[in-house]
mmCIF file of C-alpha atoms in Angstrom:
data_model
loop_
_atom_site.group_PDB
_atom_site.id
_atom_site.type_symbol
_atom_site.label_atom_id
_atom_site.label_comp_id
_atom_site.label_asym_id
_atom_site.label_seq_id
_atom_site.Cartn_x
_atom_site.Cartn_y
_atom_site.Cartn_z
ATOM 1 C CA GLU A 178 -12.486 16.311 1.902
ATOM 2 C CA ALA A 179 -12.394 12.517 1.982
ATOM 3 C CA GLN A 180 -9.202 11.429 3.663
ATOM 4 C CA VAL A 181 -7.306 9.179 6.014
ATOM 5 C CA THR A 182 -5.390 11.018 8.708
ATOM 6 C CA GLN A 183 -2.614 9.771 10.942
ATOM 7 C CA ASN A 184 -1.015 11.269 14.025
ATOM 8 C CA PRO A 185 1.712 11.878 14.757
ATOM 9 C CA ARG A 186 3.491 12.164 11.418
ATOM 10 C CA TYR A 187 6.908 11.841 13.022
ATOM 11 C CA LEU A 188 7.836 10.256 16.325
ATOM 12 C CA ILE A 189 11.133 9.506 18.024
ATOM 13 C CA THR A 190 10.888 7.417 21.159
ATOM 14 C CA VAL A 191 12.920 5.068 23.330
ATOM 15 C CA THR A 192 12.760 1.322 23.769
ATOM 16 C CA GLY A 193 9.933 0.181 26.005
ATOM 17 C CA LYS A 194 7.915 3.390 26.128
ATOM 18 C CA LYS A 195 4.350 2.627 25.107
ATOM 19 C CA LEU A 196 2.988 4.640 22.210
ATOM 20 C CA THR A 197 -0.127 4.902 20.072
ATOM 21 C CA VAL A 198 -0.394 6.016 16.473
ATOM 22 C CA THR A 199 -3.878 7.165 15.603
ATOM 23 C CA CYS A 200 -5.667 6.641 12.303
ATOM 24 C CA SER A 201 -8.978 8.186 11.369
ATOM 25 C CA GLN A 202 -11.057 8.149 8.173
ATOM 26 C CA ASN A 203 -14.088 10.221 7.261
ATOM 27 C CA MET A 204 -15.423 8.049 4.420
ATOM 28 C CA ASN A 205 -17.529 5.651 6.522
ATOM 29 C CA HIS A 206 -15.316 2.761 5.422
ATOM 30 C CA GLU A 207 -15.777 -0.603 7.079
ATOM 31 C CA TYR A 208 -12.312 -1.960 6.303
ATOM 32 C CA MET A 209 -9.145 -0.499 7.821
ATOM 33 C CA SER A 210 -5.608 -1.774 7.838
ATOM 34 C CA TRP A 211 -2.101 -0.973 9.040
ATOM 35 C CA TYR A 212 1.036 -1.509 6.961
ATOM 36 C CA ARG A 213 4.681 -0.917 7.664
ATOM 37 C CA GLN A 214 7.120 0.072 4.951
ATOM 38 C CA ASP A 215 10.769 -0.905 5.156
ATOM 39 C CA PRO A 216 13.514 -0.432 2.547
ATOM 40 C CA GLY A 217 13.780 -3.406 0.246
ATOM 41 C CA LEU A 218 10.685 -5.048 1.713
ATOM 42 C CA GLY A 219 7.857 -2.902 0.371
ATOM 43 C CA LEU A 220 4.727 -2.616 2.493
ATOM 44 C CA ARG A 221 3.637 -5.432 4.763
ATOM 45 C CA GLN A 222 0.307 -5.722 6.525
ATOM 46 C CA ILE A 223 0.353 -5.620 10.330
ATOM 47 C CA TYR A 224 -3.329 -5.839 11.330
ATOM 48 C CA TYR A 225 -6.670 -5.278 9.692
ATOM 49 C CA SER A 226 -10.254 -4.719 10.713
ATOM 50 C CA MET A 227 -13.384 -5.634 8.800
ATOM 51 C CA ASN A 228 -15.640 -3.538 11.013
ATOM 52 C CA VAL A 229 -16.163 -2.302 14.555
ATOM 53 C CA GLU A 230 -14.844 -4.789 17.128
ATOM 54 C CA VAL A 231 -13.580 -7.116 14.352
ATOM 55 C CA THR A 232 -9.799 -7.234 13.989
ATOM 56 C CA ASP A 233 -7.305 -9.816 12.815
ATOM 57 C CA LYS A 234 -3.597 -10.295 12.286
ATOM 58 C CA GLY A 235 -1.839 -9.544 9.042
ATOM 59 C CA ASP A 236 1.584 -10.775 8.025
ATOM 60 C CA VAL A 237 3.735 -9.064 10.681
ATOM 61 C CA PRO A 238 1.610 -8.559 13.836
ATOM 62 C CA GLU A 239 4.258 -9.297 16.489
ATOM 63 C CA GLY A 240 4.782 -6.404 18.874
ATOM 64 C CA TYR A 241 1.624 -4.544 17.840
ATOM 65 C CA LYS A 242 -1.946 -4.249 19.048
ATOM 66 C CA VAL A 243 -4.972 -2.584 17.509
ATOM 67 C CA SER A 244 -8.506 -1.744 18.509
ATOM 68 C CA ARG A 245 -11.624 -0.768 16.594
ATOM 69 C CA LYS A 246 -14.136 0.718 18.998
ATOM 70 C CA GLU A 247 -15.512 3.186 16.460
ATOM 71 C CA LYS A 248 -15.888 2.852 12.731
ATOM 72 C CA ARG A 249 -13.761 5.869 11.893
ATOM 73 C CA ASN A 250 -10.766 5.130 14.158
ATOM 74 C CA PHE A 251 -8.176 2.353 14.097
ATOM 75 C CA PRO A 252 -5.266 3.094 16.436
ATOM 76 C CA LEU A 253 -2.011 1.139 16.333
ATOM 77 C CA ILE A 254 -0.516 0.434 19.748
ATOM 78 C CA LEU A 255 3.071 -0.483 20.502
ATOM 79 C CA GLU A 256 3.091 -1.643 24.112
ATOM 80 C CA SER A 257 6.878 -1.950 24.356
ATOM 81 C CA PRO A 258 8.539 -0.578 21.241
ATOM 82 C CA SER A 259 11.858 -1.972 20.117
ATOM 83 C CA PRO A 260 14.389 -0.661 17.577
ATOM 84 C CA ASN A 261 13.251 -3.224 14.974
ATOM 85 C CA GLN A 262 9.917 -1.416 14.886
ATOM 86 C CA THR A 263 11.599 1.666 13.467
ATOM 87 C CA SER A 264 9.698 2.050 10.217
ATOM 88 C CA LEU A 265 7.260 4.073 8.158
ATOM 89 C CA TYR A 266 3.672 3.180 9.010
ATOM 90 C CA PHE A 267 0.634 3.605 6.787
ATOM 91 C CA CYS A 268 -3.010 3.285 7.632
ATOM 92 C CA ALA A 269 -5.472 2.455 4.865
ATOM 93 C CA SER A 270 -9.225 2.166 4.551
ATOM 94 C CA SER A 271 -11.814 1.031 2.054
ATOM 95 C CA LEU A 272 -15.415 0.038 1.716
ATOM 96 C CA PHE A 273 -15.918 -3.611 2.475
ATOM 97 C CA SER A 274 -16.532 -5.286 -0.834
ATOM 98 C CA GLY A 275 -17.390 -8.900 -0.234
ATOM 99 C CA ARG A 276 -16.074 -12.044 -1.785
ATOM 100 C CA ARG A 277 -16.449 -11.242 -5.457
ATOM 101 C CA SER A 278 -15.375 -7.657 -5.722
ATOM 102 C CA TYR A 279 -12.816 -5.225 -4.460
ATOM 103 C CA ASN A 280 -12.780 -1.609 -3.497
ATOM 104 C CA GLU A 281 -9.811 0.715 -3.730
ATOM 105 C CA GLN A 282 -7.847 1.328 -0.553
ATOM 106 C CA PHE A 283 -7.065 4.894 0.464
ATOM 107 C CA PHE A 284 -3.844 5.501 2.331
ATOM 108 C CA GLY A 285 -2.957 7.961 5.051
ATOM 109 C CA PRO A 286 0.123 10.225 4.866
ATOM 110 C CA GLY A 287 2.326 7.898 6.917
ATOM 111 C CA THR A 288 3.951 8.035 10.350
ATOM 112 C CA ARG A 289 7.719 7.821 10.539
ATOM 113 C CA LEU A 290 8.643 6.121 13.807
ATOM 114 C CA THR A 291 12.152 5.885 15.212
ATOM 115 C CA VAL A 292 12.762 3.739 18.289
ATOM 116 C CA LEU A 293 16.126 4.367 19.968
ATOM 117 C CA ALA B 699 0.316 -17.066 -0.280
ATOM 118 C CA GLN B 700 0.609 -14.541 -3.040
ATOM 119 C CA SER B 701 3.844 -12.667 -3.697
ATOM 120 C CA VAL B 702 4.876 -9.825 -5.971
ATOM 121 C CA SER B 703 8.250 -9.299 -7.643
ATOM 122 C CA GLN B 704 9.563 -6.039 -8.978
ATOM 123 C CA HIS B 705 12.856 -6.743 -10.667
ATOM 124 C CA ASN B 706 14.021 -3.182 -11.176
ATOM 125 C CA HIS B 707 15.129 -1.699 -7.879
ATOM 126 C CA HIS B 708 16.388 1.601 -9.221
ATOM 127 C CA VAL B 709 15.839 2.968 -12.713
ATOM 128 C CA ILE B 710 17.465 6.128 -14.005
ATOM 129 C CA LEU B 711 16.177 7.729 -17.196
ATOM 130 C CA SER B 712 16.481 10.996 -19.028
ATOM 131 C CA GLU B 713 13.440 13.137 -19.643
ATOM 132 C CA ALA B 714 11.390 12.048 -22.668
ATOM 133 C CA ALA B 715 12.676 8.469 -22.475
ATOM 134 C CA SER B 716 10.169 5.638 -22.462
ATOM 135 C CA LEU B 717 9.552 3.720 -19.284
ATOM 136 C CA GLU B 718 8.656 0.142 -18.525
ATOM 137 C CA LEU B 719 8.695 -1.226 -14.987
ATOM 138 C CA GLY B 720 8.276 -4.929 -14.494
ATOM 139 C CA CYS B 721 5.890 -6.601 -12.078
ATOM 140 C CA ASN B 722 5.237 -10.315 -11.713
ATOM 141 C CA TYR B 723 2.996 -11.978 -9.197
ATOM 142 C CA SER B 724 2.513 -15.520 -8.033
ATOM 143 C CA TYR B 725 -1.045 -16.648 -7.509
ATOM 144 C CA GLY B 726 -3.074 -18.885 -9.744
ATOM 145 C CA GLY B 727 -6.536 -17.560 -8.980
ATOM 146 C CA THR B 728 -8.392 -14.338 -9.619
ATOM 147 C CA VAL B 729 -6.418 -11.225 -8.792
ATOM 148 C CA ASN B 730 -6.868 -7.500 -8.686
ATOM 149 C CA LEU B 731 -3.729 -5.581 -9.667
ATOM 150 C CA PHE B 732 -2.543 -2.104 -8.803
ATOM 151 C CA TRP B 733 0.269 0.329 -9.311
ATOM 152 C CA TYR B 734 0.846 2.922 -6.619
ATOM 153 C CA VAL B 735 3.236 5.855 -6.696
ATOM 154 C CA GLN B 736 4.928 7.501 -3.743
ATOM 155 C CA TYR B 737 6.445 10.906 -4.409
ATOM 156 C CA PRO B 738 9.220 11.980 -2.039
ATOM 157 C CA GLY B 739 7.787 12.633 1.411
ATOM 158 C CA GLN B 740 4.241 11.867 0.363
ATOM 159 C CA HIS B 741 1.792 9.045 0.849
ATOM 160 C CA LEU B 742 0.823 6.358 -1.619
ATOM 161 C CA GLN B 743 -1.363 7.368 -4.519
ATOM 162 C CA LEU B 744 -3.140 5.021 -6.872
ATOM 163 C CA LEU B 745 -1.842 5.246 -10.449
ATOM 164 C CA LEU B 746 -4.046 2.608 -12.003
ATOM 165 C CA LYS B 747 -5.834 -0.638 -11.309
ATOM 166 C CA TYR B 748 -7.003 -3.761 -13.072
ATOM 167 C CA PHE B 749 -10.033 -5.677 -11.889
ATOM 168 C CA SER B 750 -11.338 -7.330 -15.053
ATOM 169 C CA GLY B 751 -12.031 -6.671 -18.724
ATOM 170 C CA ASP B 752 -9.585 -4.972 -21.083
ATOM 171 C CA PRO B 753 -6.107 -6.045 -19.983
ATOM 172 C CA LEU B 754 -4.632 -2.716 -21.066
ATOM 173 C CA VAL B 755 -5.512 -0.173 -18.420
ATOM 174 C CA LYS B 756 -4.845 3.524 -18.453
ATOM 175 C CA GLY B 757 -4.180 5.517 -15.336
ATOM 176 C CA ILE B 758 -3.385 9.033 -14.310
ATOM 177 C CA LYS B 759 -0.477 11.135 -15.586
ATOM 178 C CA GLY B 760 -0.124 9.199 -18.833
ATOM 179 C CA PHE B 761 0.695 5.844 -17.261
ATOM 180 C CA GLU B 762 -0.675 2.556 -18.513
ATOM 181 C CA ALA B 763 -0.221 -1.090 -17.636
ATOM 182 C CA GLU B 764 -0.892 -4.367 -19.364
ATOM 183 C CA PHE B 765 -2.126 -7.470 -17.596
ATOM 184 C CA ILE B 766 -0.766 -10.626 -19.235
ATOM 185 C CA LYS B 767 -2.378 -13.514 -17.428
ATOM 186 C CA SER B 768 -0.213 -16.213 -19.038
ATOM 187 C CA LYS B 769 2.921 -14.461 -17.802
ATOM 188 C CA PHE B 770 1.522 -13.414 -14.415
ATOM 189 C CA SER B 771 2.709 -9.934 -15.252
ATOM 190 C CA PHE B 772 1.393 -6.394 -14.905
ATOM 191 C CA ASN B 773 4.078 -4.090 -16.288
ATOM 192 C CA LEU B 774 3.811 -0.328 -15.997
ATOM 193 C CA ARG B 775 4.603 1.847 -19.013
ATOM 194 C CA LYS B 776 4.831 5.479 -19.970
ATOM 195 C CA PRO B 777 5.908 6.610 -23.467
ATOM 196 C CA SER B 778 7.722 9.777 -22.373
ATOM 197 C CA VAL B 779 8.717 10.450 -18.776
ATOM 198 C CA GLN B 780 9.048 13.813 -17.098
ATOM 199 C CA TRP B 781 11.240 15.016 -14.266
ATOM 200 C CA SER B 782 8.106 15.126 -12.071
ATOM 201 C CA ASP B 783 7.771 11.331 -12.432
ATOM 202 C CA THR B 784 10.698 10.891 -10.063
ATOM 203 C CA ALA B 785 9.206 8.743 -7.305
ATOM 204 C CA GLU B 786 8.967 5.232 -5.969
ATOM 205 C CA TYR B 787 6.542 2.884 -7.714
ATOM 206 C CA PHE B 788 4.886 -0.094 -6.104
ATOM 207 C CA CYS B 789 3.059 -2.934 -7.752
ATOM 208 C CA ALA B 790 0.415 -4.581 -5.561
ATOM 209 C CA VAL B 791 -1.888 -7.557 -5.769
ATOM 210 C CA ASN B 792 -5.090 -8.478 -4.028
ATOM 211 C CA ALA B 793 -5.774 -12.168 -4.351
ATOM 212 C CA MET B 794 -9.465 -12.777 -3.937
ATOM 213 C CA MET B 795 -9.116 -15.748 -1.665
ATOM 214 C CA ASN B 796 -9.224 -14.201 1.780
ATOM 215 C CA PHE B 797 -12.786 -13.164 2.429
ATOM 216 C CA GLY B 798 -12.897 -10.030 4.499
ATOM 217 C CA ASN B 799 -9.237 -9.140 4.247
ATOM 218 C CA GLU B 800 -8.736 -6.660 1.472
ATOM 219 C CA LYS B 801 -5.011 -7.086 1.977
ATOM 220 C CA LEU B 802 -2.706 -5.780 -0.667
ATOM 221 C CA THR B 803 0.552 -7.645 -1.166
ATOM 222 C CA PHE B 804 3.172 -5.183 -2.340
ATOM 223 C CA GLY B 805 6.338 -5.588 -4.312
ATOM 224 C CA THR B 806 9.538 -4.136 -2.918
ATOM 225 C CA GLY B 807 9.223 -1.028 -5.040
ATOM 226 C CA THR B 808 11.170 0.556 -7.899
ATOM 227 C CA ARG B 809 12.837 3.883 -7.374
ATOM 228 C CA LEU B 810 12.624 5.964 -10.550
ATOM 229 C CA THR B 811 14.976 8.891 -11.030
ATOM 230 C CA ILE B 812 14.450 11.169 -14.025
ATOM 231 C CA ILE B 813 17.380 13.306 -15.077
ATOM 232 C CA PRO B 814 16.384 16.670 -16.605
#
């Protein structure tokens, strides 16, 4: 089954304790992205990747890191989490479409992170 | 930068009522438009999308949306809602100006509650 998976689905941690949220897709998609969802703000892009070893900042990258060593995986790293990073996180992927077209993004199930 | 406005934050309807959720975007160039739905505790699912062509698009579960370019709008409609339509609905825009970043800009969401 074609899907985007995220782990863990729920995580409660404390300020300053490094954590990684994994994202994996089995659709051979080039493009992957992380969003965070906050009440009243909708979803905002954190980082994206156009392909292996190619990553760039989205709208709210502060406090996050990403890596793209393999095509299928795009982990989100919080080196020193803070309470303002308490949020619902979604990973998404799509085929890379080029300048004049667009391909649908598929979303993972979400990771609910609480930083105390 | 593009932005998306959803003016209805919370809509409450009775079953069988008609639904229209507003969505306006700000970007003067070519856009791709989407409506996503998020059922309680679940991930985002694509309801419908507009890329080009007929401005009236039909999606899953009886939903449709109309793209009105002159009004920068992409309102979601359903003639007769069901209790199972209770969910949060997000309008999203991809402005085709950022080569390589398939970023979706989301509205803040509309929570729809259907009363049996």
